[in-house]
Short mmCIF file of C-alpha atoms in Angstrom, two decimals:
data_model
loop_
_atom_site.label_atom_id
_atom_site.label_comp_id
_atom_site.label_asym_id
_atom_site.label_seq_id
_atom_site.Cartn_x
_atom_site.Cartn_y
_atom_site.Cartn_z
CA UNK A 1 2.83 -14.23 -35.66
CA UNK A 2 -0.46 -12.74 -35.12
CA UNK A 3 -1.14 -8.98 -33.81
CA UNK A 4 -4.21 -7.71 -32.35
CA UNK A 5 -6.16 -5.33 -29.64
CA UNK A 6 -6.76 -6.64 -26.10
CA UNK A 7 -9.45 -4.70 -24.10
CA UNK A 8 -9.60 -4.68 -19.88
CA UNK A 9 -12.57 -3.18 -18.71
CA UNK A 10 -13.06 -2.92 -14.66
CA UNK A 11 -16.35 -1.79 -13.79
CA UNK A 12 -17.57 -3.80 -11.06
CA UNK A 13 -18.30 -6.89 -10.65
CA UNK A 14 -21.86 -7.81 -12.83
CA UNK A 15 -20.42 -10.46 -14.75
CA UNK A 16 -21.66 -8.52 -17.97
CA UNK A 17 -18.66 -7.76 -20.99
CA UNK A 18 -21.16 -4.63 -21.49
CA UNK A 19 -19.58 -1.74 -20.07
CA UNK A 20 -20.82 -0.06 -17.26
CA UNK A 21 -19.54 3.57 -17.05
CA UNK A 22 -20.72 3.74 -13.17
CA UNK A 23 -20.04 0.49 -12.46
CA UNK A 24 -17.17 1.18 -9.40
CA UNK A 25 -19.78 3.65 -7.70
CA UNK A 26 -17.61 6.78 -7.94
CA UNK A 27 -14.19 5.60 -7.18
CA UNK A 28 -11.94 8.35 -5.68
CA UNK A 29 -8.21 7.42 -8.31
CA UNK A 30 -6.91 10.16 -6.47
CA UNK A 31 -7.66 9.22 -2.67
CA UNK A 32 -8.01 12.86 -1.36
CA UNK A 33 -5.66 14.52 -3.90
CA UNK A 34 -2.26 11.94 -2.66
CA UNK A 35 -3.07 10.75 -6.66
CA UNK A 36 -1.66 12.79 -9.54
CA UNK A 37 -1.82 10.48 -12.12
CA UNK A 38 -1.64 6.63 -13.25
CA UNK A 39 1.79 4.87 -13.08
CA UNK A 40 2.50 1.88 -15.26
CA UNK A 41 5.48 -0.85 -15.30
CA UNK A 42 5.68 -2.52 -18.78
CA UNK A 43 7.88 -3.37 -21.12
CA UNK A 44 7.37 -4.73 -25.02
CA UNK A 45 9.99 -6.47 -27.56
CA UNK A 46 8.30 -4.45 -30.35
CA UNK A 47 6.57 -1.36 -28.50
CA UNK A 48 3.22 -0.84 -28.16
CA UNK A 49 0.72 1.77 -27.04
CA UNK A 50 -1.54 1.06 -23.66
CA UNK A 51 -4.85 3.90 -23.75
CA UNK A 52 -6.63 4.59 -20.62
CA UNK A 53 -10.20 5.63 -21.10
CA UNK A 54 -11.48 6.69 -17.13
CA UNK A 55 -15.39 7.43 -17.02
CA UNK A 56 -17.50 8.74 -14.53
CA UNK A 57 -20.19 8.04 -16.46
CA UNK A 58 -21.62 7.53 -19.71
CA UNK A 59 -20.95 10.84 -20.73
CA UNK A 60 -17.99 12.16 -19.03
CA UNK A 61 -14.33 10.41 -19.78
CA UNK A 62 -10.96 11.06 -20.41
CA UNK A 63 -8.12 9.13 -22.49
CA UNK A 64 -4.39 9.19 -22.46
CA UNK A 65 -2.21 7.15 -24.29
CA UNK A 66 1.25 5.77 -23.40
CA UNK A 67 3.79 4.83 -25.96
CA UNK A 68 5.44 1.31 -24.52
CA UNK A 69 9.31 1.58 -25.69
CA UNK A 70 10.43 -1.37 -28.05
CA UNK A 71 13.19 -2.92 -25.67
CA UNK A 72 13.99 -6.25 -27.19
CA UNK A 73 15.65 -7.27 -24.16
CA UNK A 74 12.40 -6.99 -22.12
CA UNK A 75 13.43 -4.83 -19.31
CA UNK A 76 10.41 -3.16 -17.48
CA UNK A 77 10.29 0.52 -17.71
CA UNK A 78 8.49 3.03 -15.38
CA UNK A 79 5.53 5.43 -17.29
CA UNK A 80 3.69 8.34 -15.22
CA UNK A 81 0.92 9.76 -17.24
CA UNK A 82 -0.52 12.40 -14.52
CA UNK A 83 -4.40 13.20 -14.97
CA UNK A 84 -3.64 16.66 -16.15
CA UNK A 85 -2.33 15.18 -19.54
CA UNK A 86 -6.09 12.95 -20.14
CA UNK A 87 -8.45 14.51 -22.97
CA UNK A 88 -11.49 15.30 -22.10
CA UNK A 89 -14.13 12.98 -24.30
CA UNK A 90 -17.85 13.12 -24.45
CA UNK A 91 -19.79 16.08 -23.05
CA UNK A 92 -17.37 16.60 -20.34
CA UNK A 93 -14.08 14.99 -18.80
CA UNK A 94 -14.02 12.48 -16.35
CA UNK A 95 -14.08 13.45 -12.39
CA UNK A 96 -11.25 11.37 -10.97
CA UNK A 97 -12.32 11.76 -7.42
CA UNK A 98 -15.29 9.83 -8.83
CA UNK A 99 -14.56 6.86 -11.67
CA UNK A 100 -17.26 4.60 -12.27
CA UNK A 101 -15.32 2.59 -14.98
CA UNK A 102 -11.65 1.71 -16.27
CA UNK A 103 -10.75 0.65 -19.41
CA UNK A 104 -7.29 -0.19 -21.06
CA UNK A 105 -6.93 -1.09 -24.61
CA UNK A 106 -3.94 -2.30 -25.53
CA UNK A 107 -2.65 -2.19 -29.30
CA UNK A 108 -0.71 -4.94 -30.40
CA UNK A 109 -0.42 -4.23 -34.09
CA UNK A 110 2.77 -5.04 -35.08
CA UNK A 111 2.98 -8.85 -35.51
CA UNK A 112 4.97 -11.10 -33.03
CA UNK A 113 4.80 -8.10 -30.31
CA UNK A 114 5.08 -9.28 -26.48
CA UNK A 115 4.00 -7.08 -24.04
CA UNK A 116 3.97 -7.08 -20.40
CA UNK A 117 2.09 -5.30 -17.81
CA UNK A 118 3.97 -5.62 -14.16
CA UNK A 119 1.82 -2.61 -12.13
CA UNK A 120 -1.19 -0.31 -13.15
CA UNK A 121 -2.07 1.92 -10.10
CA UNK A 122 -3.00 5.35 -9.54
CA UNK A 123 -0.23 7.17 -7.97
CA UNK A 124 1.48 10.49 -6.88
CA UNK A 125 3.66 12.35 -8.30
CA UNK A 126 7.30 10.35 -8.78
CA UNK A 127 9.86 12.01 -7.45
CA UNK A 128 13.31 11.66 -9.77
CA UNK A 129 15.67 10.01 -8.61
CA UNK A 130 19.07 11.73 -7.87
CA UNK A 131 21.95 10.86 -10.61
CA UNK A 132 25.16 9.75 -10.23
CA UNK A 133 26.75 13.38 -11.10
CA UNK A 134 24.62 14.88 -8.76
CA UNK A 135 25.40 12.51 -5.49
CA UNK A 136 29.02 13.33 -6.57
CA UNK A 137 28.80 17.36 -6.43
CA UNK A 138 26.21 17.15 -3.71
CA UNK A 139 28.81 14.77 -1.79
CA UNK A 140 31.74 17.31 -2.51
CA UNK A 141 29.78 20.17 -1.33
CA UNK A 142 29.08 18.47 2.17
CA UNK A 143 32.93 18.01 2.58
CA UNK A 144 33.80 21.20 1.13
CA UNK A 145 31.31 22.79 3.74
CA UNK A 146 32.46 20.68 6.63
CA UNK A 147 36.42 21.77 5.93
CA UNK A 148 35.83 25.37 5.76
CA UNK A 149 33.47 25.26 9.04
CA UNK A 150 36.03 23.83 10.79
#
């Protein structure tokens, strides 16, 4: 019954808990452009809220934050937070074709929240997947097409 912040920092490896906004040597999140964005599996009894702070360097960074659903049966849900949707902090936002530092801060406030944390990656764009109404009309225009070309 106790609530609370957890902080991940990756910024190479110096064995120092200082952070080192160049640490990763310019990091390229979105490998030639194929990256739009950060993609997170999670899920959280309670909810929560995950911020990404991405740094270049010292001055230049960029934050988004992603509201974790409260699911108290603990089913993993996808979140896409693309790089276009990250304020701009310091003097300038971050360059994402060149990160130097990561950090995630997790806010656990409410007390008794679980969280978990299945995937963090940078990632394209996800594309929807089709629903079940639209397999069915795109199913019955394929037969409807095939009768009448017949």
């Amino acid at each position: 019954f106790t609530s609370g912040n957890l902080l991940l920092t990756y910024d190479g490896n110096d064995g120092s808990s200082v952070l080192d906004p160049t640490g990763l040597g310019g990091v390229d999140l979105t490998q030639l452009g194929a990256n739009t964005g950060v993609f997170l599996r999670a899920t959280s009894d309670l909810g929560s809220i995950l911020t990404f702070t991405i740094y270049t360097d010292a001055t230049h960074f960029s934050t988004a934050s992603i509201a974790i659903a409260a699911d108290p049966t603990f089913t993993f849900q996808d979140y896409f937070t693309p790089f276009t949707s990250f304020a701009a902090g310091g003097v300038g936002g971050a360059d994402f074709t060149s990160v130097g530092a990561i950090s995630l801060l997790l806010n656990g406030a409410t007390q008794g929240t679980d969280v978990s944390l299945e995937t963090v990656v940078a990632a394209p764009t996800p594309v929807p997947e089709p629903t079940g109404a639209l397999l069915i009309a795109a199913a019955g225009l394929f037969f409807h097409l095939r009768r009448r070309n017949r």
